[in-house]
């Protein structure tokens, strides 16, 4: 009898430790994606790729210049949206990667690839022109 009683008690103790987790109210938890755009906004992504030839021994300086150019393009992405389809725009995330390759025999090439994500409030729709 003891052989069945001890495992039953241990099982009940383990089950009772899970009760607080089961009693949580999941509606009050924060959003799973903290970068979700605010109400009335949409998320717009833009991919940017740049490639430069690199003189020998000049990789660090060229990489810094390329990254600055990438960030200037990324910053102007919101301005372009504001000029065309958006009333409001804010960069919410940005990522970039750089690499130096020499695949084609023409010397080393610096590549900068990146992604810009923006939260955008669209302009109101206008009636089509006739």
mmCIF file of N, CA and C in Angstrom:
data_model
loop_
_atom_site.group_PDB
_atom_site.id
_atom_site.type_symbol
_atom_site.label_atom_id
_atom_site.label_comp_id
_atom_site.label_asym_id
_atom_site.label_seq_id
_atom_site.Cartn_x
_atom_site.Cartn_y
_atom_site.Cartn_z
ATOM 1 N N UNK A 1 0.818 -1.187 0.000
ATOM 2 C CA UNK A 1 0.000 0.000 0.000
ATOM 3 C C UNK A 1 0.867 1.259 0.000
ATOM 4 N N UNK A 2 1.929 1.279 0.771
ATOM 5 C CA UNK A 2 2.838 2.414 0.835
ATOM 6 C C UNK A 2 3.467 2.649 -0.534
ATOM 7 N N UNK A 3 3.648 1.588 -1.265
ATOM 8 C CA UNK A 3 4.255 1.665 -2.584
ATOM 9 C C UNK A 3 3.394 2.512 -3.531
ATOM 10 N N UNK A 4 2.105 2.549 -3.391
ATOM 11 C CA UNK A 4 1.207 3.353 -4.216
ATOM 12 C C UNK A 4 0.916 4.715 -3.577
ATOM 13 N N UNK A 5 0.975 4.810 -2.287
ATOM 14 C CA UNK A 5 0.640 6.021 -1.563
ATOM 15 C C UNK A 5 1.701 7.112 -1.772
ATOM 16 N N UNK A 6 2.963 6.778 -1.700
ATOM 17 C CA UNK A 6 4.058 7.763 -1.831
ATOM 18 C C UNK A 6 4.071 8.369 -3.245
ATOM 19 N N UNK A 7 3.997 7.564 -4.321
ATOM 20 C CA UNK A 7 3.960 8.198 -5.650
ATOM 21 C C UNK A 7 2.726 9.084 -5.848
ATOM 22 N N UNK A 8 1.593 8.720 -5.249
ATOM 23 C CA UNK A 8 0.391 9.542 -5.382
ATOM 24 C C UNK A 8 0.590 10.892 -4.704
ATOM 25 N N UNK A 9 1.193 10.905 -3.531
ATOM 26 C CA UNK A 9 1.449 12.165 -2.815
ATOM 27 C C UNK A 9 2.451 13.017 -3.590
ATOM 28 N N UNK A 10 3.500 12.402 -4.094
ATOM 29 C CA UNK A 10 4.499 13.141 -4.868
ATOM 30 C C UNK A 10 3.837 13.738 -6.121
ATOM 31 N N UNK A 11 2.975 12.982 -6.780
ATOM 32 C CA UNK A 11 2.260 13.475 -7.955
ATOM 33 C C UNK A 11 1.377 14.659 -7.630
ATOM 34 N N UNK A 12 0.666 14.603 -6.504
ATOM 35 C CA UNK A 12 -0.188 15.715 -6.087
ATOM 36 C C UNK A 12 0.636 16.962 -5.759
ATOM 37 N N UNK A 13 1.781 16.772 -5.118
ATOM 38 C CA UNK A 13 2.653 17.908 -4.811
ATOM 39 C C UNK A 13 3.170 18.560 -6.089
ATOM 40 N N UNK A 14 3.571 17.752 -7.055
ATOM 41 C CA UNK A 14 4.047 18.305 -8.324
ATOM 42 C C UNK A 14 2.927 19.026 -9.071
ATOM 43 N N UNK A 15 1.734 18.480 -9.057
ATOM 44 C CA UNK A 15 0.596 19.113 -9.722
ATOM 45 C C UNK A 15 0.239 20.440 -9.046
ATOM 46 N N UNK A 16 0.347 20.494 -7.725
ATOM 47 C CA UNK A 16 -0.003 21.730 -7.021
ATOM 48 C C UNK A 16 1.007 22.838 -7.299
ATOM 49 N N UNK A 17 2.237 22.498 -7.641
ATOM 50 C CA UNK A 17 3.214 23.545 -7.975
ATOM 51 C C UNK A 17 2.903 24.180 -9.322
ATOM 52 N N UNK A 18 2.159 23.500 -10.189
ATOM 53 C CA UNK A 18 1.807 24.048 -11.499
ATOM 54 C C UNK A 18 0.564 24.926 -11.437
ATOM 55 N N UNK A 19 -0.199 24.886 -10.367
ATOM 56 C CA UNK A 19 -1.439 25.664 -10.280
ATOM 57 C C UNK A 19 -1.237 27.171 -10.431
ATOM 58 N N UNK A 20 -0.213 27.785 -9.826
ATOM 59 C CA UNK A 20 -0.046 29.241 -10.033
ATOM 60 C C UNK A 20 0.166 29.607 -11.496
ATOM 61 N N UNK A 21 0.867 28.778 -12.221
ATOM 62 C CA UNK A 21 1.079 29.071 -13.648
ATOM 63 C C UNK A 21 -0.226 28.948 -14.417
ATOM 64 N N UNK A 22 -1.049 28.024 -14.078
ATOM 65 C CA UNK A 22 -2.320 27.841 -14.771
ATOM 66 C C UNK A 22 -3.321 28.942 -14.431
ATOM 67 N N UNK A 23 -3.146 29.602 -13.293
ATOM 68 C CA UNK A 23 -4.094 30.625 -12.858
ATOM 69 C C UNK A 23 -3.768 32.012 -13.413
ATOM 70 N N UNK A 24 -2.691 32.156 -14.193
ATOM 71 C CA UNK A 24 -2.318 33.463 -14.724
ATOM 72 C C UNK A 24 -3.345 33.970 -15.722
ATOM 73 N N UNK A 25 -3.499 35.279 -15.753
ATOM 74 C CA UNK A 25 -4.379 35.930 -16.708
ATOM 75 C C UNK A 25 -3.526 36.358 -17.903
ATOM 76 N N UNK A 26 -3.629 35.663 -19.021
ATOM 77 C CA UNK A 26 -2.776 35.921 -20.171
ATOM 78 C C UNK A 26 -3.148 37.201 -20.908
ATOM 79 N N UNK A 27 -4.325 37.767 -20.656
ATOM 80 C CA UNK A 27 -4.707 39.002 -21.315
ATOM 81 C C UNK A 27 -3.891 40.188 -20.813
ATOM 82 N N UNK A 28 -3.337 40.115 -19.617
ATOM 83 C CA UNK A 28 -2.577 41.233 -19.071
ATOM 84 C C UNK A 28 -1.087 41.149 -19.370
ATOM 85 N N UNK A 29 -0.660 40.101 -20.067
ATOM 86 C CA UNK A 29 0.754 39.985 -20.410
ATOM 87 C C UNK A 29 1.084 40.976 -21.520
ATOM 88 N N UNK A 30 2.341 41.462 -21.588
ATOM 89 C CA UNK A 30 2.716 42.393 -22.660
ATOM 90 C C UNK A 30 2.658 41.700 -24.012
ATOM 91 N N UNK A 31 2.610 42.522 -25.071
ATOM 92 C CA UNK A 31 2.593 41.966 -26.418
ATOM 93 C C UNK A 31 3.822 41.099 -26.641
ATOM 94 N N UNK A 32 3.668 40.039 -27.416
ATOM 95 C CA UNK A 32 4.809 39.170 -27.716
ATOM 96 C C UNK A 32 5.824 39.893 -28.587
ATOM 97 N N UNK A 33 5.377 40.822 -29.411
ATOM 98 C CA UNK A 33 6.269 41.567 -30.276
ATOM 99 C C UNK A 33 6.257 43.035 -29.851
ATOM 100 N N UNK A 34 7.258 43.488 -29.096
ATOM 101 C CA UNK A 34 7.249 44.867 -28.619
ATOM 102 C C UNK A 34 7.401 45.882 -29.754
ATOM 103 N N UNK A 35 7.776 45.447 -30.953
ATOM 104 C CA UNK A 35 7.952 46.363 -32.072
ATOM 105 C C UNK A 35 6.690 46.484 -32.914
ATOM 106 N N UNK A 36 5.583 45.989 -32.425
ATOM 107 C CA UNK A 36 4.325 46.076 -33.158
ATOM 108 C C UNK A 36 3.956 47.544 -33.310
ATOM 109 N N UNK A 37 3.566 47.958 -34.531
ATOM 110 C CA UNK A 37 3.245 49.376 -34.729
ATOM 111 C C UNK A 37 2.021 49.794 -33.914
ATOM 112 N N UNK A 38 1.946 51.075 -33.543
ATOM 113 C CA UNK A 38 0.790 51.574 -32.786
ATOM 114 C C UNK A 38 -0.493 51.449 -33.603
ATOM 115 N N UNK A 39 -1.601 51.598 -32.926
ATOM 116 C CA UNK A 39 -2.922 51.533 -33.581
ATOM 117 C C UNK A 39 -2.989 52.570 -34.695
ATOM 118 N N UNK A 40 -3.449 52.167 -35.875
ATOM 119 C CA UNK A 40 -3.573 53.071 -37.008
ATOM 120 C C UNK A 40 -2.322 53.174 -37.860
ATOM 121 N N UNK A 41 -1.268 52.471 -37.493
ATOM 122 C CA UNK A 41 -0.019 52.480 -38.242
ATOM 123 C C UNK A 41 0.197 51.110 -38.886
ATOM 124 N N UNK A 42 1.011 51.088 -39.936
ATOM 125 C CA UNK A 42 1.418 49.829 -40.543
ATOM 126 C C UNK A 42 2.937 49.720 -40.464
ATOM 127 N N UNK A 43 3.442 48.546 -40.672
ATOM 128 C CA UNK A 43 4.882 48.315 -40.676
ATOM 129 C C UNK A 43 5.354 48.231 -42.127
ATOM 130 N N UNK A 44 6.374 49.014 -42.472
ATOM 131 C CA UNK A 44 6.945 49.020 -43.822
ATOM 132 C C UNK A 44 8.409 48.628 -43.704
ATOM 133 N N UNK A 45 8.816 47.639 -44.508
ATOM 134 C CA UNK A 45 10.211 47.197 -44.495
ATOM 135 C C UNK A 45 10.879 47.564 -45.803
ATOM 136 N N UNK A 46 12.146 47.927 -45.711
ATOM 137 C CA UNK A 46 12.924 48.271 -46.888
ATOM 138 C C UNK A 46 14.280 47.576 -46.786
ATOM 139 N N UNK A 47 14.661 46.864 -47.832
ATOM 140 C CA UNK A 47 15.970 46.211 -47.877
ATOM 141 C C UNK A 47 16.932 47.061 -48.683
ATOM 142 N N UNK A 48 18.159 47.188 -48.194
ATOM 143 C CA UNK A 48 19.166 48.024 -48.854
ATOM 144 C C UNK A 48 20.428 47.186 -49.026
ATOM 145 N N UNK A 49 20.989 47.191 -50.260
ATOM 146 C CA UNK A 49 22.240 46.479 -50.540
ATOM 147 C C UNK A 49 23.182 47.417 -51.280
ATOM 148 N N UNK A 50 24.405 47.503 -50.795
ATOM 149 C CA UNK A 50 25.432 48.340 -51.411
ATOM 150 C C UNK A 50 26.681 47.495 -51.651
ATOM 151 N N UNK A 51 27.438 47.824 -52.680
ATOM 152 C CA UNK A 51 28.677 47.099 -52.961
ATOM 153 C C UNK A 51 29.726 48.084 -53.471
ATOM 154 N N UNK A 52 30.936 47.998 -52.937
ATOM 155 C CA UNK A 52 32.034 48.894 -53.286
ATOM 156 C C UNK A 52 33.290 48.072 -53.550
ATOM 157 N N UNK A 53 34.128 48.549 -54.475
ATOM 158 C CA UNK A 53 35.455 47.955 -54.605
ATOM 159 C C UNK A 53 36.334 48.569 -53.514
ATOM 160 N N UNK A 54 37.232 47.760 -52.961
ATOM 161 C CA UNK A 54 38.044 48.199 -51.830
ATOM 162 C C UNK A 54 39.518 48.111 -52.203
ATOM 163 N N UNK A 55 40.246 49.239 -52.158
ATOM 164 C CA UNK A 55 41.693 49.170 -52.375
ATOM 165 C C UNK A 55 42.344 48.338 -51.269
ATOM 166 N N UNK A 56 43.411 47.654 -51.586
ATOM 167 C CA UNK A 56 44.094 46.821 -50.589
ATOM 168 C C UNK A 56 44.507 47.632 -49.371
ATOM 169 N N UNK A 57 44.257 47.084 -48.196
ATOM 170 C CA UNK A 57 44.659 47.696 -46.942
ATOM 171 C C UNK A 57 43.776 48.837 -46.477
ATOM 172 N N UNK A 58 42.644 49.065 -47.108
ATOM 173 C CA UNK A 58 41.790 50.204 -46.779
ATOM 174 C C UNK A 58 40.409 49.750 -46.306
ATOM 175 N N UNK A 59 40.296 48.529 -45.805
ATOM 176 C CA UNK A 59 38.993 47.950 -45.479
ATOM 177 C C UNK A 59 38.251 48.696 -44.382
ATOM 178 N N UNK A 60 38.914 49.060 -43.300
ATOM 179 C CA UNK A 60 38.224 49.687 -42.171
ATOM 180 C C UNK A 60 37.649 51.052 -42.535
ATOM 181 N N UNK A 61 38.430 51.877 -43.225
ATOM 182 C CA UNK A 61 37.953 53.207 -43.604
ATOM 183 C C UNK A 61 36.806 53.099 -44.604
ATOM 184 N N UNK A 62 36.916 52.202 -45.568
ATOM 185 C CA UNK A 62 35.846 52.009 -46.544
ATOM 186 C C UNK A 62 34.586 51.466 -45.879
ATOM 187 N N UNK A 63 34.761 50.569 -44.915
ATOM 188 C CA UNK A 63 33.603 50.016 -44.209
ATOM 189 C C UNK A 63 32.866 51.115 -43.450
ATOM 190 N N UNK A 64 33.614 51.992 -42.804
ATOM 191 C CA UNK A 64 32.984 53.098 -42.068
ATOM 192 C C UNK A 64 32.218 54.022 -43.018
ATOM 193 N N UNK A 65 32.807 54.349 -44.167
ATOM 194 C CA UNK A 65 32.129 55.200 -45.145
ATOM 195 C C UNK A 65 30.874 54.518 -45.689
ATOM 196 N N UNK A 66 30.981 53.224 -45.970
ATOM 197 C CA UNK A 66 29.837 52.481 -46.503
ATOM 198 C C UNK A 66 28.696 52.426 -45.487
ATOM 199 N N UNK A 67 29.031 52.194 -44.226
ATOM 200 C CA UNK A 67 27.989 52.161 -43.196
ATOM 201 C C UNK A 67 27.323 53.526 -43.025
ATOM 202 N N UNK A 68 28.110 54.610 -43.082
ATOM 203 C CA UNK A 68 27.525 55.946 -43.000
ATOM 204 C C UNK A 68 26.562 56.182 -44.157
ATOM 205 N N UNK A 69 26.942 55.742 -45.363
ATOM 206 C CA UNK A 69 26.072 55.896 -46.522
ATOM 207 C C UNK A 69 24.805 55.062 -46.349
ATOM 208 N N UNK A 70 24.945 53.844 -45.832
ATOM 209 C CA UNK A 70 23.784 52.993 -45.563
ATOM 210 C C UNK A 70 22.829 53.693 -44.601
ATOM 211 N N UNK A 71 23.353 54.255 -43.504
ATOM 212 C CA UNK A 71 22.498 54.919 -42.512
ATOM 213 C C UNK A 71 21.838 56.180 -43.089
ATOM 214 N N UNK A 72 22.524 56.893 -43.995
ATOM 215 C CA UNK A 72 21.905 58.050 -44.638
ATOM 216 C C UNK A 72 20.733 57.617 -45.506
ATOM 217 N N UNK A 73 20.916 56.517 -46.241
ATOM 218 C CA UNK A 73 19.821 55.999 -47.069
ATOM 219 C C UNK A 73 18.663 55.566 -46.177
ATOM 220 N N UNK A 74 18.976 54.863 -45.081
ATOM 221 C CA UNK A 74 17.930 54.401 -44.160
ATOM 222 C C UNK A 74 17.166 55.585 -43.573
ATOM 223 N N UNK A 75 17.879 56.639 -43.181
ATOM 224 C CA UNK A 75 17.229 57.822 -42.599
ATOM 225 C C UNK A 75 16.342 58.524 -43.616
ATOM 226 N N UNK A 76 16.730 58.489 -44.888
ATOM 227 C CA UNK A 76 15.920 59.155 -45.907
ATOM 228 C C UNK A 76 14.698 58.336 -46.307
ATOM 229 N N UNK A 77 14.614 57.086 -45.873
ATOM 230 C CA UNK A 77 13.466 56.242 -46.215
ATOM 231 C C UNK A 77 12.169 56.837 -45.679
ATOM 232 N N UNK A 78 12.181 57.345 -44.464
ATOM 233 C CA UNK A 78 10.977 57.972 -43.899
ATOM 234 C C UNK A 78 10.616 59.238 -44.674
ATOM 235 N N UNK A 79 11.616 60.009 -45.072
ATOM 236 C CA UNK A 79 11.337 61.233 -45.833
ATOM 237 C C UNK A 79 10.654 60.903 -47.155
ATOM 238 N N UNK A 80 11.091 59.830 -47.800
ATOM 239 C CA UNK A 80 10.464 59.411 -49.055
ATOM 240 C C UNK A 80 9.015 59.003 -48.831
ATOM 241 N N UNK A 81 8.754 58.254 -47.754
ATOM 242 C CA UNK A 81 7.381 57.854 -47.448
ATOM 243 C C UNK A 81 6.513 59.066 -47.118
ATOM 244 N N UNK A 82 7.076 60.028 -46.382
ATOM 245 C CA UNK A 82 6.311 61.231 -46.035
ATOM 246 C C UNK A 82 5.991 62.063 -47.275
ATOM 247 N N UNK A 83 6.869 62.052 -48.264
ATOM 248 C CA UNK A 83 6.619 62.783 -49.511
ATOM 249 C C UNK A 83 5.563 62.108 -50.373
ATOM 250 N N UNK A 84 5.317 60.822 -50.138
ATOM 251 C CA UNK A 84 4.437 60.087 -51.041
ATOM 252 C C UNK A 84 3.154 59.600 -50.364
ATOM 253 N N UNK A 85 3.252 58.659 -49.444
ATOM 254 C CA UNK A 85 2.043 57.988 -48.946
ATOM 255 C C UNK A 85 1.803 58.116 -47.450
ATOM 256 N N UNK A 86 2.721 58.738 -46.706
ATOM 257 C CA UNK A 86 2.613 58.712 -45.247
ATOM 258 C C UNK A 86 2.375 60.088 -44.646
ATOM 259 N N UNK A 87 1.588 60.099 -43.558
ATOM 260 C CA UNK A 87 1.418 61.297 -42.730
ATOM 261 C C UNK A 87 2.431 61.315 -41.588
ATOM 262 N N UNK A 88 2.852 60.126 -41.156
ATOM 263 C CA UNK A 88 3.822 60.016 -40.063
ATOM 264 C C UNK A 88 4.683 58.786 -40.321
ATOM 265 N N UNK A 89 5.938 58.870 -39.906
ATOM 266 C CA UNK A 89 6.873 57.761 -40.115
ATOM 267 C C UNK A 89 7.952 57.798 -39.039
ATOM 268 N N UNK A 90 8.294 56.616 -38.545
ATOM 269 C CA UNK A 90 9.358 56.492 -37.554
ATOM 270 C C UNK A 90 10.062 55.163 -37.776
ATOM 271 N N UNK A 91 11.389 55.185 -37.779
ATOM 272 C CA UNK A 91 12.155 53.938 -37.898
ATOM 273 C C UNK A 91 12.008 53.184 -36.590
ATOM 274 N N UNK A 92 11.561 51.932 -36.669
ATOM 275 C CA UNK A 92 11.381 51.137 -35.452
ATOM 276 C C UNK A 92 12.508 50.135 -35.251
ATOM 277 N N UNK A 93 13.045 49.577 -36.323
ATOM 278 C CA UNK A 93 14.204 48.674 -36.212
ATOM 279 C C UNK A 93 15.072 48.832 -37.446
ATOM 280 N N UNK A 94 16.336 48.474 -37.260
ATOM 281 C CA UNK A 94 17.276 48.531 -38.367
ATOM 282 C C UNK A 94 18.381 47.521 -38.100
ATOM 283 N N UNK A 95 18.823 46.850 -39.151
ATOM 284 C CA UNK A 95 19.948 45.935 -39.014
ATOM 285 C C UNK A 95 20.842 46.085 -40.235
ATOM 286 N N UNK A 96 22.135 45.810 -40.053
ATOM 287 C CA UNK A 96 23.065 45.872 -41.183
ATOM 288 C C UNK A 96 24.159 44.833 -41.000
ATOM 289 N N UNK A 97 24.679 44.369 -42.123
ATOM 290 C CA UNK A 97 25.784 43.412 -42.149
ATOM 291 C C UNK A 97 26.787 43.874 -43.193
ATOM 292 N N UNK A 98 28.054 43.729 -42.889
ATOM 293 C CA UNK A 98 29.097 44.047 -43.863
ATOM 294 C C UNK A 98 29.973 42.828 -44.070
ATOM 295 N N UNK A 99 30.510 42.712 -45.292
ATOM 296 C CA UNK A 99 31.452 41.629 -45.589
ATOM 297 C C UNK A 99 32.361 42.085 -46.709
ATOM 298 N N UNK A 100 33.574 41.517 -46.733
ATOM 299 C CA UNK A 100 34.528 41.783 -47.800
ATOM 300 C C UNK A 100 34.787 40.450 -48.489
ATOM 301 N N UNK A 101 34.558 40.430 -49.819
ATOM 302 C CA UNK A 101 34.744 39.216 -50.608
ATOM 303 C C UNK A 101 35.587 39.531 -51.830
ATOM 304 N N UNK A 102 36.254 38.522 -52.325
ATOM 305 C CA UNK A 102 37.016 38.638 -53.572
ATOM 306 C C UNK A 102 36.727 37.401 -54.394
ATOM 307 N N UNK A 103 35.562 37.374 -55.023
ATOM 308 C CA UNK A 103 35.111 36.174 -55.720
ATOM 309 C C UNK A 103 35.426 36.173 -57.209
ATOM 310 N N UNK A 104 35.456 37.327 -57.855
ATOM 311 C CA UNK A 104 35.552 37.369 -59.307
ATOM 312 C C UNK A 104 36.932 37.729 -59.837
ATOM 313 N N UNK A 105 37.935 37.824 -58.998
ATOM 314 C CA UNK A 105 39.287 38.135 -59.450
ATOM 315 C C UNK A 105 39.520 39.606 -59.728
ATOM 316 N N UNK A 106 38.543 40.479 -59.496
ATOM 317 C CA UNK A 106 38.717 41.918 -59.719
ATOM 318 C C UNK A 106 39.127 42.640 -58.443
ATOM 319 N N UNK A 107 39.506 41.930 -57.436
ATOM 320 C CA UNK A 107 39.900 42.547 -56.180
ATOM 321 C C UNK A 107 38.799 42.468 -55.151
ATOM 322 N N UNK A 108 39.108 42.852 -53.920
ATOM 323 C CA UNK A 108 38.122 42.760 -52.842
ATOM 324 C C UNK A 108 36.964 43.740 -53.034
ATOM 325 N N UNK A 109 35.771 43.281 -52.642
ATOM 326 C CA UNK A 109 34.563 44.111 -52.700
ATOM 327 C C UNK A 109 33.914 44.104 -51.321
ATOM 328 N N UNK A 110 33.523 45.284 -50.900
ATOM 329 C CA UNK A 110 32.834 45.459 -49.627
ATOM 330 C C UNK A 110 31.337 45.474 -49.901
ATOM 331 N N UNK A 111 30.598 44.630 -49.193
ATOM 332 C CA UNK A 111 29.142 44.594 -49.330
ATOM 333 C C UNK A 111 28.495 44.998 -48.021
ATOM 334 N N UNK A 112 27.486 45.847 -48.126
ATOM 335 C CA UNK A 112 26.681 46.241 -46.971
ATOM 336 C C UNK A 112 25.238 45.874 -47.304
ATOM 337 N N UNK A 113 24.646 45.044 -46.468
ATOM 338 C CA UNK A 113 23.249 44.641 -46.629
ATOM 339 C C UNK A 113 22.509 44.987 -45.349
ATOM 340 N N UNK A 114 21.305 45.500 -45.497
ATOM 341 C CA UNK A 114 20.562 45.855 -44.299
ATOM 342 C C UNK A 114 19.077 45.886 -44.524
ATOM 343 N N UNK A 115 18.382 45.997 -43.421
ATOM 344 C CA UNK A 115 16.920 46.022 -43.404
ATOM 345 C C UNK A 115 16.485 47.172 -42.507
ATOM 346 N N UNK A 116 15.521 47.960 -42.965
ATOM 347 C CA UNK A 116 14.955 49.057 -42.189
ATOM 348 C C UNK A 116 13.464 48.787 -42.047
ATOM 349 N N UNK A 117 12.965 48.825 -40.823
ATOM 350 C CA UNK A 117 11.535 48.657 -40.579
ATOM 351 C C UNK A 117 11.012 49.956 -39.979
ATOM 352 N N UNK A 118 9.922 50.446 -40.570
ATOM 353 C CA UNK A 118 9.356 51.722 -40.145
ATOM 354 C C UNK A 118 7.890 51.555 -39.764
ATOM 355 N N UNK A 119 7.466 52.307 -38.755
ATOM 356 C CA UNK A 119 6.047 52.397 -38.405
ATOM 357 C C UNK A 119 5.492 53.601 -39.144
ATOM 358 N N UNK A 120 4.458 53.363 -39.966
ATOM 359 C CA UNK A 120 3.966 54.388 -40.879
ATOM 360 C C UNK A 120 2.461 54.567 -40.718
ATOM 361 N N UNK A 121 2.038 55.826 -40.622
ATOM 362 C CA UNK A 121 0.606 56.160 -40.658
ATOM 363 C C UNK A 121 0.328 56.677 -42.063
ATOM 364 N N UNK A 122 -0.531 55.964 -42.780
ATOM 365 C CA UNK A 122 -0.808 56.315 -44.169
ATOM 366 C C UNK A 122 -1.668 57.570 -44.273
ATOM 367 N N UNK A 123 -1.477 58.299 -45.374
ATOM 368 C CA UNK A 123 -2.335 59.445 -45.671
ATOM 369 C C UNK A 123 -3.732 58.933 -45.976
ATOM 370 N N UNK A 124 -4.750 59.737 -45.727
ATOM 371 C CA UNK A 124 -6.107 59.293 -46.076
ATOM 372 C C UNK A 124 -6.218 59.066 -47.584
ATOM 373 N N UNK A 125 -7.020 58.092 -47.946
ATOM 374 C CA UNK A 125 -7.228 57.793 -49.363
ATOM 375 C C UNK A 125 -7.953 58.955 -50.031
ATOM 376 N N UNK A 126 -7.572 59.264 -51.238
ATOM 377 C CA UNK A 126 -8.237 60.320 -51.996
ATOM 378 C C UNK A 126 -9.045 59.685 -53.108
ATOM 379 N N UNK A 127 -10.013 60.408 -53.615
ATOM 380 C CA UNK A 127 -10.849 59.918 -54.707
ATOM 381 C C UNK A 127 -9.999 59.802 -55.963
ATOM 382 N N UNK A 128 -10.223 58.764 -56.759
ATOM 383 C CA UNK A 128 -9.430 58.623 -57.984
ATOM 384 C C UNK A 128 -9.717 59.765 -58.964
ATOM 385 N N UNK A 129 -8.691 60.184 -59.676
ATOM 386 C CA UNK A 129 -8.838 61.277 -60.666
ATOM 387 C C UNK A 129 -9.619 60.766 -61.868
ATOM 388 N N UNK A 130 -10.455 61.644 -62.447
ATOM 389 C CA UNK A 130 -11.250 61.252 -63.622
ATOM 390 C C UNK A 130 -10.756 61.945 -64.838
#
